[in-house]
Coordinates of C-alpha atoms and ligand atoms in Angstrom, one line a residue:
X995 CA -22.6 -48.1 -81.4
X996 CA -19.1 -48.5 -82.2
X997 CA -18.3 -51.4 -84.0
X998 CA -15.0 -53.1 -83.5
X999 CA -13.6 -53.8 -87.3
X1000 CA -9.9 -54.6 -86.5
X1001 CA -8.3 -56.0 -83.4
X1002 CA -5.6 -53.9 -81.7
X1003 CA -2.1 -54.6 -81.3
X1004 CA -0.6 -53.8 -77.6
X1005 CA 2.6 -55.1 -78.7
X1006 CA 3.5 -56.2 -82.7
X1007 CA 5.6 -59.2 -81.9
X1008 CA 6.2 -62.2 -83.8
X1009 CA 7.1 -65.9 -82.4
X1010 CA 9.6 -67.0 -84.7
X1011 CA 9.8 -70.6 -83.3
X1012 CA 8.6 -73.1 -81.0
X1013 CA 10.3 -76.1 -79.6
X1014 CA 10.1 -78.7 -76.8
X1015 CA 12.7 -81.4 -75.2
X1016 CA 11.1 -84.0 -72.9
X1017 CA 13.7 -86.5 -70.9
X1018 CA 12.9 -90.1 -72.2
X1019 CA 12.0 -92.2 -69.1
X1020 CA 8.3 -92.8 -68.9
X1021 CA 7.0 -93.1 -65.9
X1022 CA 3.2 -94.8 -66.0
X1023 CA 0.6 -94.8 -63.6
X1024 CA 1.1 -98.7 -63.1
X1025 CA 4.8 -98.3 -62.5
X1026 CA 4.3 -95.7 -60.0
X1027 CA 1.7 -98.3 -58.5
X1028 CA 4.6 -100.7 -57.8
X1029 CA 6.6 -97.9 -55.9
X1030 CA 3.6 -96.8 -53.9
X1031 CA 0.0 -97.3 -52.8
X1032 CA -1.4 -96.0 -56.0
X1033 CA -3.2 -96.9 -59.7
X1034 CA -4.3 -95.8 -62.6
X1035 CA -8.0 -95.7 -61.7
X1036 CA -6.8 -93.3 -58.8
X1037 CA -5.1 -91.1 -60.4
X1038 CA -6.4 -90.6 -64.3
X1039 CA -9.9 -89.8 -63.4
X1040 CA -9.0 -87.4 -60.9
X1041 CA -6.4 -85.7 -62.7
X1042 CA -6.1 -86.9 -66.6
X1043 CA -2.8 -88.5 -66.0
X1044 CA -1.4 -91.6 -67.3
X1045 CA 2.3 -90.6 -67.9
X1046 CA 4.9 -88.8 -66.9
X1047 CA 8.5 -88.1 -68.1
X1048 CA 11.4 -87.7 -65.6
X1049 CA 15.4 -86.9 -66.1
X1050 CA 17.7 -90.1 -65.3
X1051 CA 20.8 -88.0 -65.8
X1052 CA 20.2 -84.7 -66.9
X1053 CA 19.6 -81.7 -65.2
X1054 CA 17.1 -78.3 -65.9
X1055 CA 19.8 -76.5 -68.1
X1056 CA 20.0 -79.4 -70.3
X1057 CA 16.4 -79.8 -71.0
X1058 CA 16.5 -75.9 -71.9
X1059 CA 19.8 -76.2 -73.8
X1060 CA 17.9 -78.8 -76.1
X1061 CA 15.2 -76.2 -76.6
X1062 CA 17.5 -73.3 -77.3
X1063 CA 19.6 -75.5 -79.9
X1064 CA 16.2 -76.5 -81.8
X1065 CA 14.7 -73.1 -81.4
X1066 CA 17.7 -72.0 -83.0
X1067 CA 17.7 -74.6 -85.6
X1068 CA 14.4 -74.2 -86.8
X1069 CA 14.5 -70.4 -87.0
X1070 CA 17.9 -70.2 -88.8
X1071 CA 18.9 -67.6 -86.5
X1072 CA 22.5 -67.8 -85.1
X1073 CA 23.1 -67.5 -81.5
X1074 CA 24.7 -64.0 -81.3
X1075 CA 21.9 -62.4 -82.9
X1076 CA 19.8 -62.9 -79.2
X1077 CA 19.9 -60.2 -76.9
X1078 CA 18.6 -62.3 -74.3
X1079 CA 17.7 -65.5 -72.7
X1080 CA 14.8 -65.5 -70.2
X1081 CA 14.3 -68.8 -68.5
X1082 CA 11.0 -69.5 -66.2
X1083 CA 12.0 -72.2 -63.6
X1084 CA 11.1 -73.1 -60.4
X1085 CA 13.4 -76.0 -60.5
X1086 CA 17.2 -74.2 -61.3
X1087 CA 20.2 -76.6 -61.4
X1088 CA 21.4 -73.9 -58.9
X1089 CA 20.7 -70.2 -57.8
X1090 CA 23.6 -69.4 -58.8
X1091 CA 24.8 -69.9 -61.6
X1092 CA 21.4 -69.3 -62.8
X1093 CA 19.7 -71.8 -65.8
X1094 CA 19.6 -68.8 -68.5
X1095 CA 23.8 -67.8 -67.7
X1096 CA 24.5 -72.1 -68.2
X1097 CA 22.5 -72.0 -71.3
X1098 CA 23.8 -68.6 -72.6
X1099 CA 27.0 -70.9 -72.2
X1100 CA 26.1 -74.0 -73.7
X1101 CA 25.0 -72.0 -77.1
X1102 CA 27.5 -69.0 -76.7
X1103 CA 24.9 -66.5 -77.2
X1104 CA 28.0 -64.2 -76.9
X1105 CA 25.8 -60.8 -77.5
X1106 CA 22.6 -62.0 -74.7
X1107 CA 21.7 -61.3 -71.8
X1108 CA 20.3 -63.8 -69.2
X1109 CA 18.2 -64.3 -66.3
X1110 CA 15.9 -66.6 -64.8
X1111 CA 12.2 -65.5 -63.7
X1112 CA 10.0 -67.8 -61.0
X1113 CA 6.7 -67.2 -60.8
X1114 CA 6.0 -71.1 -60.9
X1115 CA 2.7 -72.9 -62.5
X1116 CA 2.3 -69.3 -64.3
X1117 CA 5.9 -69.5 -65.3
X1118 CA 5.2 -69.1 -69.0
X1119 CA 2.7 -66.4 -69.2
X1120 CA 4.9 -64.5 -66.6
X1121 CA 8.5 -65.1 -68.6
X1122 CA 6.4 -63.8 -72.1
X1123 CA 5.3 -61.0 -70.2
X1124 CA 8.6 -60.1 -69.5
X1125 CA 10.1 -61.0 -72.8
X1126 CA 7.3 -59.2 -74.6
X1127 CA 7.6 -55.8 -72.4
X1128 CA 11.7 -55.9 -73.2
X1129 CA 10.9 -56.3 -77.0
X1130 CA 8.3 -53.5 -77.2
X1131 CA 10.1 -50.9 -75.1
X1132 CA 12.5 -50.8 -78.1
X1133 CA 15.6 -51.9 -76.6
X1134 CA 15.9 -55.3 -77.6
X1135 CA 15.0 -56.8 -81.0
X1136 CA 15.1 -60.6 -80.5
X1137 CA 14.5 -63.1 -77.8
X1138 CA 14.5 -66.4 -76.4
X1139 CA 12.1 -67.6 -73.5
X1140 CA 12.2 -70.9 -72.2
X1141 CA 9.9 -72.9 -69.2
X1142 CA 12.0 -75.7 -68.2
X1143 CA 11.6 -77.9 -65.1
X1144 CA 13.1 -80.6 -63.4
X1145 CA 10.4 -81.2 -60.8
X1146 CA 11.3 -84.5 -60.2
X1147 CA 13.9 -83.4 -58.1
X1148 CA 11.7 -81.6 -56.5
X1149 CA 8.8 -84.0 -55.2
X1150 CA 8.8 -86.4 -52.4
X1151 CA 8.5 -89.8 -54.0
X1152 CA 6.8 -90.9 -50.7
X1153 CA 3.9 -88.8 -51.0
X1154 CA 1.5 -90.1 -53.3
X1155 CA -0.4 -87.3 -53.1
X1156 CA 2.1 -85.0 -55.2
X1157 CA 4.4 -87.4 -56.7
X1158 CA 1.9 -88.5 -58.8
X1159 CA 0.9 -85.1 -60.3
X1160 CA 4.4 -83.8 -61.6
X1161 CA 6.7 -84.6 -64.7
X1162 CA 10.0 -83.1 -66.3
X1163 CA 9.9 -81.3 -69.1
X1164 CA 10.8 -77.8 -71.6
X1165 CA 9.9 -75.8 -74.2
X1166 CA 10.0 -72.1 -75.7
X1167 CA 10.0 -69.8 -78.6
X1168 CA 11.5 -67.1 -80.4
X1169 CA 10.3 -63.6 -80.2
X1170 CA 11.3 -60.6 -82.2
X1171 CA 10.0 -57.5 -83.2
X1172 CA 7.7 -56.9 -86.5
X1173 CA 5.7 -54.3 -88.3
X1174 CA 3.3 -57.0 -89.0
X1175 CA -0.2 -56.7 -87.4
X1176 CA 0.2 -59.6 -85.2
X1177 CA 1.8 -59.9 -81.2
X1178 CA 0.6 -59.5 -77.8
X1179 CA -3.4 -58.0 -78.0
X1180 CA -3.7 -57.9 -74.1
X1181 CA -2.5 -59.7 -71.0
X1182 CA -3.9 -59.5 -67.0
X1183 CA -1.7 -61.1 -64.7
X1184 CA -2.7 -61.4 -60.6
X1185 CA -0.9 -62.6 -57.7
X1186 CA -2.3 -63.4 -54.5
X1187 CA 0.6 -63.5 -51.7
X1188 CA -1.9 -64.3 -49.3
X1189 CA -2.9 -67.8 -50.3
X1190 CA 1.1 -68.8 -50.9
X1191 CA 1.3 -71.0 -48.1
X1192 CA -0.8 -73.6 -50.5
X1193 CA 1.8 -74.0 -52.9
X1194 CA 4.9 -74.5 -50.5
X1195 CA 8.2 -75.5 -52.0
X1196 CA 11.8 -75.7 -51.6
X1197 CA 12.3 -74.0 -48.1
X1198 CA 16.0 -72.9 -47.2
X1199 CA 16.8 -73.2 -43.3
X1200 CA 17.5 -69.8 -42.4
X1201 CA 21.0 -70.2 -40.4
X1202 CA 23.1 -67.8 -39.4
X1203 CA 25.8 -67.4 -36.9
X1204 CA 23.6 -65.5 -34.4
X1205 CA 19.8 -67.2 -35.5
X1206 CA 18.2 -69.2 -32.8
X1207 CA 15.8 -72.1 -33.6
X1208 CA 14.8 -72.3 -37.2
X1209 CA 12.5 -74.6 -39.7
X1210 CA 14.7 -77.2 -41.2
X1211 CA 15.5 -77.4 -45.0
X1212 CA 12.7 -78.8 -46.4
X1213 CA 13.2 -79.3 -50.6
X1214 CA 9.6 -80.6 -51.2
X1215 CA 6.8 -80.3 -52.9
X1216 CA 3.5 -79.7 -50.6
X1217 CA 0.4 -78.5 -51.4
X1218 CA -3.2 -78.1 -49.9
X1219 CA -4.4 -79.5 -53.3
X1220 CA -8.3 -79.2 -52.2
X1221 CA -7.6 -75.2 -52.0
X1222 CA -5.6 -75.0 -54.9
X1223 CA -7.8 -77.2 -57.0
X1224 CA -10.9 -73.7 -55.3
X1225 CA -8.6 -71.1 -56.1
X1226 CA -8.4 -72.4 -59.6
X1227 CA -11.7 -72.9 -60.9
X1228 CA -13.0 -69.7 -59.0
X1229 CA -10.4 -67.1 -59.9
X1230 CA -9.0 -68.1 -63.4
X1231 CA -12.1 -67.4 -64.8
X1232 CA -12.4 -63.6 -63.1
X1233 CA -8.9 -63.1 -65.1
X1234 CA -9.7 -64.5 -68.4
X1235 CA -12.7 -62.0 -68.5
X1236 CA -10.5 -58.6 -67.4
X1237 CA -8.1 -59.9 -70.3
X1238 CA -10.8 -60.5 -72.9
X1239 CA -12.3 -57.0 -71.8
X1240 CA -9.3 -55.5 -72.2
X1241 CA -9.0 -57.1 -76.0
X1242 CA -11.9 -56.1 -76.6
X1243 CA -13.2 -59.5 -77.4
X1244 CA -15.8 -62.5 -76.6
X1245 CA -15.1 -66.1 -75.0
X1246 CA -16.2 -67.2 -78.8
X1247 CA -13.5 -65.0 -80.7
X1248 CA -10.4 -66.7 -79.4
X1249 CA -9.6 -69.8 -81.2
X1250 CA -7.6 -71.6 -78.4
X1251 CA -7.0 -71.6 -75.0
X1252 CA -3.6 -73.2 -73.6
X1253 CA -4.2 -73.4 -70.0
X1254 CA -1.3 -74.9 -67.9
X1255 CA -1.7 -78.3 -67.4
X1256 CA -2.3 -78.6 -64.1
X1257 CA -5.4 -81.1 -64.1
X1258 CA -7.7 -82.1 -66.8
X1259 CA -11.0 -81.6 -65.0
X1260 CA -9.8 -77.6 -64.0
X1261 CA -9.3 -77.0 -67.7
X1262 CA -13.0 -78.8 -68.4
X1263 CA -14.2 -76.5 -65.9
X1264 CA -13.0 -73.6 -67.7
X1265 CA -14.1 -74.6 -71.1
X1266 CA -17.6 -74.9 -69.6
X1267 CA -17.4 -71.9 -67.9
X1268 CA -17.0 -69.6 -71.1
X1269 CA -19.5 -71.9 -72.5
X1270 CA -16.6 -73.1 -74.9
X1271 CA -16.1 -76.7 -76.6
X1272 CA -13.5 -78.5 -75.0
X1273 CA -11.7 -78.8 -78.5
X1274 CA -10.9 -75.2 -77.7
X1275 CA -8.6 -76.3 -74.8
X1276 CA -6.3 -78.4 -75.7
X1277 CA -4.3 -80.8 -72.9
X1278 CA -1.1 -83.2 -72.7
X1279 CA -0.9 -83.5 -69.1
X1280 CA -1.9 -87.4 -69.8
X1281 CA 1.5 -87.9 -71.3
X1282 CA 3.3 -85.5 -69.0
X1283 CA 1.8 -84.6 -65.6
X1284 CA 2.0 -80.9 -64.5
X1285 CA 5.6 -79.5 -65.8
X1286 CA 4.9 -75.9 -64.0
X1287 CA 6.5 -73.5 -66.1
X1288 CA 7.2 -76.1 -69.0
X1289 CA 3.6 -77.2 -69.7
X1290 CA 2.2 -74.3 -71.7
X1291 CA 5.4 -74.3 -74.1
X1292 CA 5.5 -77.8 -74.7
X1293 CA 1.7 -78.0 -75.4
X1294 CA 2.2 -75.1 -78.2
X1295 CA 4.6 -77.2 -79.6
X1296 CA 3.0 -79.6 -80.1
X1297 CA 0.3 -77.8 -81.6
X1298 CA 2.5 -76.0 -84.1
X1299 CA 4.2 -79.4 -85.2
X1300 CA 0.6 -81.2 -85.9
X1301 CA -1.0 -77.7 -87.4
X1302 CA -3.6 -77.0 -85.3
X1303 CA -1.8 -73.5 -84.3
X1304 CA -0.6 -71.1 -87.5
X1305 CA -0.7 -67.7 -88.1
X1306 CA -4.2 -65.9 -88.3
X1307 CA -5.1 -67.4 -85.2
X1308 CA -5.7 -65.9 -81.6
X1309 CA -4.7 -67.8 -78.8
X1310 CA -5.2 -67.3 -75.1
X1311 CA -2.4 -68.3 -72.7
X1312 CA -3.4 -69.4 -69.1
X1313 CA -1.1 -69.7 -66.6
X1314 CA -2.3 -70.6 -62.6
X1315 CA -0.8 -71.6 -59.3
X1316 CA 2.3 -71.3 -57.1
X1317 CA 2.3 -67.7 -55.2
X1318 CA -0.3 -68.0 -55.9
X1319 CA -0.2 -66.2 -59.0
X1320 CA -2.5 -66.1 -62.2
X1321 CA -1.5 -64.8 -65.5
X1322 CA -3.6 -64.7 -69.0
X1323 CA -1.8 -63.4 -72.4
X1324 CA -4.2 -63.1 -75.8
X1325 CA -2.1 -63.0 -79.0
X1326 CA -2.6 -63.1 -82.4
X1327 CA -0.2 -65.2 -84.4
Ligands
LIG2245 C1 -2.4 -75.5 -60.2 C2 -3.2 -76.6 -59.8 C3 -2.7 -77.7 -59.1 C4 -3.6 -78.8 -58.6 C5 -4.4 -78.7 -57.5 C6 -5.1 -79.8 -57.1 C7 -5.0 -81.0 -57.7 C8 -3.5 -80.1 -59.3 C9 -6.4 -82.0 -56.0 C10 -7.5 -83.0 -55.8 C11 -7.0 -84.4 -56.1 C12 -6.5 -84.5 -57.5 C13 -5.4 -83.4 -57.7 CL1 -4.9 -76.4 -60.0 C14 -1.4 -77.8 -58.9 C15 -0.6 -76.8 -59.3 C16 0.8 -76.8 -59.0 O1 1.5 -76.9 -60.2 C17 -1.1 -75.6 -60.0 N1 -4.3 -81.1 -58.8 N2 -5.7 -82.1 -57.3 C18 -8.2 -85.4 -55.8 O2 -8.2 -86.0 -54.8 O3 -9.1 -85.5 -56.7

């Protein structure tokens, strides 16, 4: 038998700093219920929501430009040492310019690169991917990746069945290389184009000079929430064992998972399907809805700032939905 005695390191990389920058404005449950034909007691135990934050009169890029100032504070690096920006968005300010180029701007990270990635719900696991496979191939030596969203703008406050569900919100980190023994041990990401039409948002009309009838623009947020909600609890657990195969490691050996905070009783679900405790997966959609590609960054924040993530530990990052796409990264800190 061979006997495991040290993890192995796919990629030695270091997070040099985590920060988050929620928009003020609570929204509650019972104010929504004076908008709509809602409540609480429809929408907490269905979804573990009570809260959620939304912009009055800022956009995407200035949620992110908050992060980057903090992430930049806290680590003592300067901006030009970054050789890139990666933002994960589904909610831009515009296509063009895109949210990384306005906050490579706003900071004058005169030396970085910048681009924005969507790959929506599993924004954050998607934009480290990326960030992690640019630092390890040698090229670059520090980074910043941010999930920000502004989905807000984004919902239909006439439908209670999504408006209630969604929040704005940002956060990211700082990645650089290291000779340390710590960084990315493996990571299994899956899309499934097939199922896309569940998660449908922001459709452009497709007009041209010489186009015939077409759909209409349609910004909005729509989903089939019952097939989502399937897809979820079915498939996310298939990817979290490929990744913990491919670490090498049990359910038991990781110390957290952050799973995107969709809805609390899909992350209960998962705890009980790797037979862990639900301590093990912590949540802060009750205070912020589902911010997409913002909720996994925020949450380690958080985490981070109260102590219950530091260095030594292994964390699982679980990303899930729009695409639909699934994406699961195991590091150790
Ligand atoms: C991932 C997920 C969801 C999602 C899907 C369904 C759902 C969230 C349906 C049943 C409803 C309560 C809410 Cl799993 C959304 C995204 C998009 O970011 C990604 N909530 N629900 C009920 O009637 O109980």
């Amino acid at each position: 038998m061979i006997v495991k005695d040290r993890i192995e390191i796919l990629e030695n990389l270091k997070i040099a700093a985590t920060a988050r920058y929620i928009p003020e404005r609570v929204v509650s449950n019972n104010e929504l219920s004076t908008i709509m034909d809602t409540s609480d007691e429809w929408i907490y135990p269905r979804t573990g929501i009570h809260n959620r934050h939304v912009v009055t009169d800022e956009n995407t890029s200035d949620l992110a430009t908050h992060v980057a100032q903090q992430l930049l504070e806290k680590s003592g690096w300067s901006a030009d040492e970054l050789d890139f920006i990666i933002i994960s968005t589904m909610s831009p300010d515009s296509l063009s310019p895109h949210t990384a180029a306005i906050v490579q701007g706003n900071i004058k990270a005169s030396k970085a690169f910048a681009f924005d990635l969507n790959a929506a719900c599993s924004g954050f696991v998607y934009g480290l991917s990326a960030a992690s496979a640019l630092l390890s191939s040698g090229r670059y030596r520090k980074g910043m990746f941010i999930g920000a969203e502004v989905l807000s703008k984004l919902v239909d406050w006439k439908d209670r069945t999504v408006s209630v569900l969604f929040g704005d919100g940002a956060g990211g980190v700082l990645l650089e290389q290291t000779d340390e023994s710590v960084g990315l041990i493996a990571e299994e990401l899956q899309s499934y184009g097939e199922m896309g039409n569940a998660i449908l948002t922001g459709r452009f009309a497709n007009r041209n000079a010489f186009s015939g009838e077409i759909l209409p623009l349609d910004p909005y947020f729509h989903q089939d929430g019952r097939s989502v909600y399937g897809f979820a609890t079915r498939e996310v657990p298939k990817i979290m064992n490929k990744a913990l195969d491919k670490a090498g490691l049990a359910a038991d050996d990781v110390d957290l998972y952050l799973a995107h905070q969709a809805n609390e009783r899909i992350i209960r679900s998962m705890a009980k399907n790797f037979g862990q405790d639900l301590a093990k997966f912590p949540t802060n959609m009750a205070e912020y809805g589902n911010t997409s590609a913002g909720s996994t960054a925020i949450l380690l924040d958080e985490l981070v700032e109260s102590g219950q993530v530091h260095p030594g530990m292994k964390i699982a990052f679980v990303g899930f939905g729009g695409g639909l796409a699934i994406g699961v990264q195991i590091w150790q800190l």
